[in-house]
Short mmCIF file of N, CA and C and ligand atoms in Angstrom, two decimals:
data_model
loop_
_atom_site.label_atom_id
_atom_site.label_comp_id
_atom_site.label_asym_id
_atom_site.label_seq_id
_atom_site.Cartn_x
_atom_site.Cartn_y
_atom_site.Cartn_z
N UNK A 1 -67.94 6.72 6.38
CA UNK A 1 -66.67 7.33 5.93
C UNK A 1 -65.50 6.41 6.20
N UNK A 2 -64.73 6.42 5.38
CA UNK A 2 -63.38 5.53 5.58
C UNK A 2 -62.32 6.25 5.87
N UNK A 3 -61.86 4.91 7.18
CA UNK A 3 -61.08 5.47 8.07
C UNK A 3 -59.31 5.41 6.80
N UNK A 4 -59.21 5.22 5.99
CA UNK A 4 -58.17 5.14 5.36
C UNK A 4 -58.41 5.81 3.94
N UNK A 5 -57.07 6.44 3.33
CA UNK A 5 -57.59 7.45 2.46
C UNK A 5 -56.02 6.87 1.96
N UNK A 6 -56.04 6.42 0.51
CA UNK A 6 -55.21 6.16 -0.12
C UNK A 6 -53.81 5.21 0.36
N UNK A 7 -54.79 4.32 1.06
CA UNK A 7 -53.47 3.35 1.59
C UNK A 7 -53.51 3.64 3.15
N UNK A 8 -53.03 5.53 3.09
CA UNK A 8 -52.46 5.70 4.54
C UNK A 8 -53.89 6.29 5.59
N UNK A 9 -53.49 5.17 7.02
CA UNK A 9 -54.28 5.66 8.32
C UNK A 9 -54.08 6.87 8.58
N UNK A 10 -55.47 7.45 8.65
CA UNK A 10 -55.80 8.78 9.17
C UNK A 10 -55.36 9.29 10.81
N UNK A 11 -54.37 8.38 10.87
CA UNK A 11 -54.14 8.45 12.46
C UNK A 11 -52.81 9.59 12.17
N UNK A 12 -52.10 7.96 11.29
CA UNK A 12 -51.10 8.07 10.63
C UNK A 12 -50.29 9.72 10.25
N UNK A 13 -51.46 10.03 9.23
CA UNK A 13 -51.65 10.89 8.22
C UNK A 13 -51.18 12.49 9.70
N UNK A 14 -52.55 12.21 10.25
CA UNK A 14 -52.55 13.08 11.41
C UNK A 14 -50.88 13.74 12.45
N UNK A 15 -50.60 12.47 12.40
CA UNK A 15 -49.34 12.39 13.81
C UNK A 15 -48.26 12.56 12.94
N UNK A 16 -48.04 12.46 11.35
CA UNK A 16 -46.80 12.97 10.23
C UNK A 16 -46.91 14.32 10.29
N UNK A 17 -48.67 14.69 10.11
CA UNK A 17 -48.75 15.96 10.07
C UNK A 17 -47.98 17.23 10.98
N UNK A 18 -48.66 16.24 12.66
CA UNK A 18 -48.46 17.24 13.67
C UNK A 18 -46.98 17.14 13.55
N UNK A 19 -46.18 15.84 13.52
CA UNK A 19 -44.44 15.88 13.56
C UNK A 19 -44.36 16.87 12.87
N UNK A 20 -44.88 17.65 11.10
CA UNK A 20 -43.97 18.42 10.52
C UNK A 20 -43.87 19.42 10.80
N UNK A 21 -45.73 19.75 11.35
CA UNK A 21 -46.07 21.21 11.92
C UNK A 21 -45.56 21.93 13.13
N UNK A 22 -45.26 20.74 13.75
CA UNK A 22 -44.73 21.32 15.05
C UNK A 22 -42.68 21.47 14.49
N UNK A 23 -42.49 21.07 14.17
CA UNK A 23 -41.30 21.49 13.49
C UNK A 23 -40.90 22.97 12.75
N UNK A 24 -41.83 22.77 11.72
CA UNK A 24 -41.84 24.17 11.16
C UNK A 24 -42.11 25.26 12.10
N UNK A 25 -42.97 25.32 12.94
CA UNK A 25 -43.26 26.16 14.11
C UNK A 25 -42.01 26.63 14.49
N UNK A 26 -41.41 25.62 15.18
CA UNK A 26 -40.37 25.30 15.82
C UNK A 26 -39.12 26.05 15.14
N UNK A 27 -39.41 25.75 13.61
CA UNK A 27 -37.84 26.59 13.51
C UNK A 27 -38.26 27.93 12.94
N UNK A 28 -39.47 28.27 12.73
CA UNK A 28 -39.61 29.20 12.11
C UNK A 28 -39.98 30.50 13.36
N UNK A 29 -39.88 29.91 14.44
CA UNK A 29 -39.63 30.52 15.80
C UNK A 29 -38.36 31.27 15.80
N UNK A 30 -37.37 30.15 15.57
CA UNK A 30 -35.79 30.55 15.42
C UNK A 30 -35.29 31.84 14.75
N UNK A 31 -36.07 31.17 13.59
CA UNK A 31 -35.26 32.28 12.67
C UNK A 31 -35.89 33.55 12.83
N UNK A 32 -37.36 33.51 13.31
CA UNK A 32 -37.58 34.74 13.61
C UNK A 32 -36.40 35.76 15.02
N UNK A 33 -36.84 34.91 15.72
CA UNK A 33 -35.66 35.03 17.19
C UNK A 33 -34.41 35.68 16.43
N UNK A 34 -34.00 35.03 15.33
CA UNK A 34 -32.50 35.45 15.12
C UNK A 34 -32.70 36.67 14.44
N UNK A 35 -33.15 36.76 13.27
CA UNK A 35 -33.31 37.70 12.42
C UNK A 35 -33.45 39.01 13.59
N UNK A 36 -34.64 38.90 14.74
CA UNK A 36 -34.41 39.93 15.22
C UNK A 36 -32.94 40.06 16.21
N UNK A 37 -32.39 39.22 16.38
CA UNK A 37 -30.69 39.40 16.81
C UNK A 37 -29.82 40.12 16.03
N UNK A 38 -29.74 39.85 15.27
CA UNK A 38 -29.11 39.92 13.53
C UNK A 38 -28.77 41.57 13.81
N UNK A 39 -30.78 41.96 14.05
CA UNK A 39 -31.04 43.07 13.24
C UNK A 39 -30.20 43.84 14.68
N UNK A 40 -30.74 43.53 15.65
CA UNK A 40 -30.07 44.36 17.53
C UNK A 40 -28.67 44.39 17.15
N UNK A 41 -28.27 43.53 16.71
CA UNK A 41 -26.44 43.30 16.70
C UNK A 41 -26.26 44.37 15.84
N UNK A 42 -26.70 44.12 14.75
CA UNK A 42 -26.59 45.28 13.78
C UNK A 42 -26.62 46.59 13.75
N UNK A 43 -27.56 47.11 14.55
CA UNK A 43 -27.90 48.60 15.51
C UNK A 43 -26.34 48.81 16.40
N UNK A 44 -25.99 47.64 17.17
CA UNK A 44 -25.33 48.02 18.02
C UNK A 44 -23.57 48.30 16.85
N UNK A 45 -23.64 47.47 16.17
CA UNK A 45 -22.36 47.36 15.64
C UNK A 45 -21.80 48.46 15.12
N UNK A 46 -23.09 48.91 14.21
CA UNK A 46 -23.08 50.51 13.67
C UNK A 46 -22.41 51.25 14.67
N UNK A 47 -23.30 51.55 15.72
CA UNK A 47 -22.95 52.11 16.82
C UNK A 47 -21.68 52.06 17.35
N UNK A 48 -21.02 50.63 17.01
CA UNK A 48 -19.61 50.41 18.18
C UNK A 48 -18.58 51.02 16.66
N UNK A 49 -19.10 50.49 15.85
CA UNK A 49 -18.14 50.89 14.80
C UNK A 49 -17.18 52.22 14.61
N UNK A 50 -18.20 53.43 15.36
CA UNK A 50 -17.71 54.38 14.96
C UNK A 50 -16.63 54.65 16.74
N UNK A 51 -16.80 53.67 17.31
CA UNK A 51 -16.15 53.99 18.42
C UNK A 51 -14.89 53.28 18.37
N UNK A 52 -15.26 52.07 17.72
CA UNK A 52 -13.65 51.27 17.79
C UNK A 52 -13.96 50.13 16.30
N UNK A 53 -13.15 51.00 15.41
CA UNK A 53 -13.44 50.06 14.16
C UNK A 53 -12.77 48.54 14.07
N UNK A 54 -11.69 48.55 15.44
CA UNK A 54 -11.09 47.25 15.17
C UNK A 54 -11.34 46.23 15.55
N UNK A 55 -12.96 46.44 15.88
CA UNK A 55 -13.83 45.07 16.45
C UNK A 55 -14.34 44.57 15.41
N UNK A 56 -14.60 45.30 14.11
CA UNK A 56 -16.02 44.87 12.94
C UNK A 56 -15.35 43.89 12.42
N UNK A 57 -14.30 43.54 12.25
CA UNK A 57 -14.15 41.98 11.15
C UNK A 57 -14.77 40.68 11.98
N UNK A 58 -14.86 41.29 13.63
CA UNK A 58 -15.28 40.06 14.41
C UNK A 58 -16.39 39.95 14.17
N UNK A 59 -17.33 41.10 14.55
CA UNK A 59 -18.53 41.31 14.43
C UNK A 59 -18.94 40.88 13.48
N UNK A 60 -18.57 41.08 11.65
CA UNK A 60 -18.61 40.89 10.81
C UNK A 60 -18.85 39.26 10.63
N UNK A 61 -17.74 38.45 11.19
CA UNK A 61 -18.15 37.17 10.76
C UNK A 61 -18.88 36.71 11.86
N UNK A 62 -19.34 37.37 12.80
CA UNK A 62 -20.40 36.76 13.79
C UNK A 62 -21.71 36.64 13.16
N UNK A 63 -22.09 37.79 12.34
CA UNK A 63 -22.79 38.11 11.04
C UNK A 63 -23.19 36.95 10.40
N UNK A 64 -22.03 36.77 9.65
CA UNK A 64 -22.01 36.17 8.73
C UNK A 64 -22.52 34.51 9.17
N UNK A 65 -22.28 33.87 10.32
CA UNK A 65 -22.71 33.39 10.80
C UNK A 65 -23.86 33.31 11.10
N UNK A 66 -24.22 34.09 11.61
CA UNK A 66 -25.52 33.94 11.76
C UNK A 66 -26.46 34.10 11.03
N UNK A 67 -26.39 34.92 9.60
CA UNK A 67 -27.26 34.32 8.17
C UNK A 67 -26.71 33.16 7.35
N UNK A 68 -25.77 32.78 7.70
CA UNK A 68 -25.89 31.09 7.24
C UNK A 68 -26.58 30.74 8.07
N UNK A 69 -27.16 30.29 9.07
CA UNK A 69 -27.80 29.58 10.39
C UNK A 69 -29.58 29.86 9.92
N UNK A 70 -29.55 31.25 9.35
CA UNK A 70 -30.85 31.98 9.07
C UNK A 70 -31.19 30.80 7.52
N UNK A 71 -30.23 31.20 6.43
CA UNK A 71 -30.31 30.34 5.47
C UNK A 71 -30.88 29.24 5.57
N UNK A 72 -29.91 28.37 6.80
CA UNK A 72 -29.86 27.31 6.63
C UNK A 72 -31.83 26.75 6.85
N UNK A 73 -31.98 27.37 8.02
CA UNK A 73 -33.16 26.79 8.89
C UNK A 73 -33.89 27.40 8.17
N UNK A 74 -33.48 28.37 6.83
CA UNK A 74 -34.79 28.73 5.65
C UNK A 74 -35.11 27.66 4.40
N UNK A 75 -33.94 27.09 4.64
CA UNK A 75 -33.67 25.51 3.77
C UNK A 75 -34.46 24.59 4.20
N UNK A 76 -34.25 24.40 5.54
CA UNK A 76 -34.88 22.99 6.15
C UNK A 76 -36.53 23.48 5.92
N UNK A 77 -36.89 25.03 6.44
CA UNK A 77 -38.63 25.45 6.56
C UNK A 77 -39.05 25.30 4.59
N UNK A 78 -38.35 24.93 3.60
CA UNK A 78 -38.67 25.09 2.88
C UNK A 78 -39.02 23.67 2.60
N UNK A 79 -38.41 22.53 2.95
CA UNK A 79 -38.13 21.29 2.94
C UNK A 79 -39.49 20.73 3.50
N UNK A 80 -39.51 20.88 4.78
CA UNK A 80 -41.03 20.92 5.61
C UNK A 80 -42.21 21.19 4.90
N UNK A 81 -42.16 21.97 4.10
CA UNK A 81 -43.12 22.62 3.47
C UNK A 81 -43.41 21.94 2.35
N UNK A 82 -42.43 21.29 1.64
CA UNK A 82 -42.75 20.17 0.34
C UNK A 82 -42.83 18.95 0.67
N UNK A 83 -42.61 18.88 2.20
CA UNK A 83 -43.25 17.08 3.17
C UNK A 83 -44.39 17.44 2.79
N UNK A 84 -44.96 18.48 3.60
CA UNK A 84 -46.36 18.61 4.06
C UNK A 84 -47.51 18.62 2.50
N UNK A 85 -46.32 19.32 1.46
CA UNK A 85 -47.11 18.79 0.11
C UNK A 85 -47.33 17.47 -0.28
N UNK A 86 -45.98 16.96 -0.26
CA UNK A 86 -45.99 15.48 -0.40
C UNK A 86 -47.34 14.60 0.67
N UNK A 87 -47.23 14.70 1.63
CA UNK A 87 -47.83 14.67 2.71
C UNK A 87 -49.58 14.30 2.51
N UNK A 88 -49.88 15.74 1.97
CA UNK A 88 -51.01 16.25 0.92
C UNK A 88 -51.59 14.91 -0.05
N UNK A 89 -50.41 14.68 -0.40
CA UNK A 89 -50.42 13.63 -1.67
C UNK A 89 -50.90 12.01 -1.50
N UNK A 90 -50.36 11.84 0.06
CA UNK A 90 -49.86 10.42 0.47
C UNK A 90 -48.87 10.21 -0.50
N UNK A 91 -47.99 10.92 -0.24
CA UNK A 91 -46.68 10.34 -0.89
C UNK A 91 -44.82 10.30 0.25
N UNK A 92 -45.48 11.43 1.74
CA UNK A 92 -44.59 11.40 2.32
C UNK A 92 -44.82 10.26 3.28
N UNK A 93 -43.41 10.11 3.58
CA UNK A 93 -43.73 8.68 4.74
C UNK A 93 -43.42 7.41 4.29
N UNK A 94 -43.00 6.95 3.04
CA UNK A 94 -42.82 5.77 2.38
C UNK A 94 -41.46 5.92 2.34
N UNK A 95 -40.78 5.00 2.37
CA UNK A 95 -39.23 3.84 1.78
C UNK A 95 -39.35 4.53 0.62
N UNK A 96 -38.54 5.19 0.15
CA UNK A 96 -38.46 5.16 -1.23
C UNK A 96 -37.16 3.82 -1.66
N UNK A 97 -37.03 3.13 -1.16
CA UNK A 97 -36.31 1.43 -1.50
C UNK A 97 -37.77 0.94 -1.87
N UNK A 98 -38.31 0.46 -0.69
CA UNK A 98 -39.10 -0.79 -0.89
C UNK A 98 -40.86 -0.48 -0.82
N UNK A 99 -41.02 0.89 -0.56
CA UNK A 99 -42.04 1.39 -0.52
C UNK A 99 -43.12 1.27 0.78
N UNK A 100 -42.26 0.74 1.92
CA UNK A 100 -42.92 0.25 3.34
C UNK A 100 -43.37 1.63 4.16
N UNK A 101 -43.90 1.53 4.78
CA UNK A 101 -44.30 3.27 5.52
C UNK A 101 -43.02 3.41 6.61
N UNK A 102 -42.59 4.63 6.38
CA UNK A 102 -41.24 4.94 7.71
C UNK A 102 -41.75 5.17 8.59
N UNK A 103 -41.11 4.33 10.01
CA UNK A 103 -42.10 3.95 11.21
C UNK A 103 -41.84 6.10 11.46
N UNK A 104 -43.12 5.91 12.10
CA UNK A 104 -43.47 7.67 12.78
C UNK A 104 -42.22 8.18 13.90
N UNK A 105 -41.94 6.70 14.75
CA UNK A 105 -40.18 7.58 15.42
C UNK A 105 -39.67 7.84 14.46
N UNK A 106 -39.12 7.09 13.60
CA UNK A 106 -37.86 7.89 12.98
C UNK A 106 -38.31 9.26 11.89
N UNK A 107 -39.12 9.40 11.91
CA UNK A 107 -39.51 10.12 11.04
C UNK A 107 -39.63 11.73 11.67
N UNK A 108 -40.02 11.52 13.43
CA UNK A 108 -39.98 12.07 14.33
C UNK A 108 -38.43 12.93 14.33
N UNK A 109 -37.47 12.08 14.31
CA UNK A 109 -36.35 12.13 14.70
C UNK A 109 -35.20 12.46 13.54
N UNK A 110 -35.81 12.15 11.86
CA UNK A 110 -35.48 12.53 10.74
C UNK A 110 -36.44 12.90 9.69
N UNK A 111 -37.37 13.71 9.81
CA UNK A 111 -38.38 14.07 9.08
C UNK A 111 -38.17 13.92 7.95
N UNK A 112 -36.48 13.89 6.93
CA UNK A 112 -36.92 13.92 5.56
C UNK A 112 -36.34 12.88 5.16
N UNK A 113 -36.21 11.63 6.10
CA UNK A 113 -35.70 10.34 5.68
C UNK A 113 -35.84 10.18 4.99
N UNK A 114 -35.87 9.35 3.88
CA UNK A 114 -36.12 8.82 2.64
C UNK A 114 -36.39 6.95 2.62
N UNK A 115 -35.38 6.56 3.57
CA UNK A 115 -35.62 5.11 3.45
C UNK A 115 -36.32 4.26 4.84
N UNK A 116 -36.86 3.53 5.18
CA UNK A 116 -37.14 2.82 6.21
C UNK A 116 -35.59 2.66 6.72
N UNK A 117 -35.88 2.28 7.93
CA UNK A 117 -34.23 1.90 8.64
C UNK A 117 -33.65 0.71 8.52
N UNK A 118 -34.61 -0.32 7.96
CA UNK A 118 -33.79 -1.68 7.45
C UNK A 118 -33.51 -1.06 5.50
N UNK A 119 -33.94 -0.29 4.92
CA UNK A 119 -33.15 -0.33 3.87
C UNK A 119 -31.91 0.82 3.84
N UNK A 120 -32.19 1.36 5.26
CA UNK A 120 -31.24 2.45 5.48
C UNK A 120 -29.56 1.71 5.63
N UNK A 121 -30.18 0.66 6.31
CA UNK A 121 -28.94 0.12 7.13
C UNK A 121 -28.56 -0.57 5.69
N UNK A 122 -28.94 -1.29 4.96
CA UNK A 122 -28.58 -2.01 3.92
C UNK A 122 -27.62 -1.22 2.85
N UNK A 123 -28.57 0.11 2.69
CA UNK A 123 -27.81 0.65 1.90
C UNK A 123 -26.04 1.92 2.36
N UNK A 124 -26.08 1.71 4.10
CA UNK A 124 -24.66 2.00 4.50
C UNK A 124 -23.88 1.13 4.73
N UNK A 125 -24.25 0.07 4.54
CA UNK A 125 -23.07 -1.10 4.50
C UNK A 125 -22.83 -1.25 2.99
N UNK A 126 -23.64 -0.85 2.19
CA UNK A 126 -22.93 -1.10 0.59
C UNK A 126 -22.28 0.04 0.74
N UNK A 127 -22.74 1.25 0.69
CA UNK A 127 -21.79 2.30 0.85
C UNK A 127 -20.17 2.01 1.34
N UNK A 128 -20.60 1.47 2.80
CA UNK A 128 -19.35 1.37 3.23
C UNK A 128 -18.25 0.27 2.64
N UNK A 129 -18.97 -0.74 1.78
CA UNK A 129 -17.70 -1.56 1.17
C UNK A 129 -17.78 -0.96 -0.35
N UNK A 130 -18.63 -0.01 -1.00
CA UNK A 130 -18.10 0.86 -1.85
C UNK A 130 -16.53 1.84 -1.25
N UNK A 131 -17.04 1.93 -0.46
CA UNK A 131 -15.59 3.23 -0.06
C UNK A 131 -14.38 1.96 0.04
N UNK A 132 -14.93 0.68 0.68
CA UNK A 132 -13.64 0.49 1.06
C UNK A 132 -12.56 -0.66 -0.54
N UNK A 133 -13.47 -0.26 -1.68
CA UNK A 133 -13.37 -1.03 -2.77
C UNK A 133 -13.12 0.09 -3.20
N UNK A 134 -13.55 1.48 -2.87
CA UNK A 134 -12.90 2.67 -3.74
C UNK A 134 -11.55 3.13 -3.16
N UNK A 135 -11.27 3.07 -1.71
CA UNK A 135 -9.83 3.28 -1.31
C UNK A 135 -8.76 1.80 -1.72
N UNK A 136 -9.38 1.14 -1.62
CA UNK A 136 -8.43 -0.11 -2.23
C UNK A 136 -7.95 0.24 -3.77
N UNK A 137 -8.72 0.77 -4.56
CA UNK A 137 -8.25 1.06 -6.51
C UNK A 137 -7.67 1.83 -5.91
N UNK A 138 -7.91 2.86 -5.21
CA UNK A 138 -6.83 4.07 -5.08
C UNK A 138 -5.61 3.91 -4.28
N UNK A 139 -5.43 2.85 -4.03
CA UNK A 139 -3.74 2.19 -3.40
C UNK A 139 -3.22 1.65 -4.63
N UNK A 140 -4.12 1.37 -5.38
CA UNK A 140 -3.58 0.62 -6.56
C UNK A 140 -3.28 1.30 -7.51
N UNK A 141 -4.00 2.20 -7.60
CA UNK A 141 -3.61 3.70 -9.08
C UNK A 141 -2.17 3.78 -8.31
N UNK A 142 -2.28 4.34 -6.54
CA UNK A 142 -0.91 5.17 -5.93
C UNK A 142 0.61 4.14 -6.07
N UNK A 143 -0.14 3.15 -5.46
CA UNK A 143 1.13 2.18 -5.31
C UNK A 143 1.66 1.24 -6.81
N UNK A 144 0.62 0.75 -6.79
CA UNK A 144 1.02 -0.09 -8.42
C UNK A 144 1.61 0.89 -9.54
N UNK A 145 1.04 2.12 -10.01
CA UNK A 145 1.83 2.47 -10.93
C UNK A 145 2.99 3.11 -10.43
N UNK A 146 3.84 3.20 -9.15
CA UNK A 146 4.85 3.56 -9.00
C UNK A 146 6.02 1.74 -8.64
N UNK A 147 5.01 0.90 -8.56
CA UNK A 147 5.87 -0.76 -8.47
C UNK A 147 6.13 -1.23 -9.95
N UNK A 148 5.60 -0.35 -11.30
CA UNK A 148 5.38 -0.74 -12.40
C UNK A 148 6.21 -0.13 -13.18
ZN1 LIG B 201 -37.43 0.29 3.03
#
């Protein structure tokens, strides 16, 4: 049997895996945790509501808060979930620049990287003299057509 299956080491393959799984675990812990907060807060609020209504706008955006947070970490568990397809594929884990495998720390540390960290870095220094070639025209739209 071969120890390599479409390019990528089965070690490899393994230790992307456990990074995503133990992630998803991880937040899908959370949101359970919260949801049942959500729901306690919610019991209680009812409850306080009818005692002192001029707490609920607080309460309210404490709320609200906290299903964006629910959202959010339903975003990222959804994200995880199309690694682990990709994953499936041998398609997660590559540079999408140069096509090199993203070393397993960073991947650890940014699961849905996209680039290796030398084309990462390459491509925030163009960025950054894009911005600074896009704030320069825009002194020039501001200032020049008022020197003109
Ligand atoms: Zn790369």
């Amino acid at each position: 049997m071969s120890t390599k299956t479409h390019g990528m080491n089965v070690d490899r393959y393994n230790e992307l895996r456990r990074i995503l799984e133990e992630r998803r675990d991880e937040i899908a812990g959370e949101v359970k945790e919260k949801i049942r907060h959500v729901r306690t807060e919610a019991t209680q609020t009812t409850t306080h509501r009818i005692a002192d209504a001029g707490e609920t706008s607080e309460s309210d955006i404490q709320d609200d808060i906290e299903f964006a947070l629910i959202q959010m970490k339903t975003e990222t568990l959804n994200k995880i979930g199309s690694a682990l397809a990709r994953l499936e594929e041998r398609t997660y884990g590559y540079c999408y620049e140069c096509g090199d495998e993203i070393a397993e720390q960073r991947l650890r540390a940014l699961p849905f990287a996209a680039r290796c960290k030398d084309c990462e870095e390459i491509r925030e220094s163009e960025l950054d003299r894009e911005r600074v070639l896009e704030s320069r025209s825009k002194a020039v739209l501001l200032f020049g057509v008022s020197s003109a």
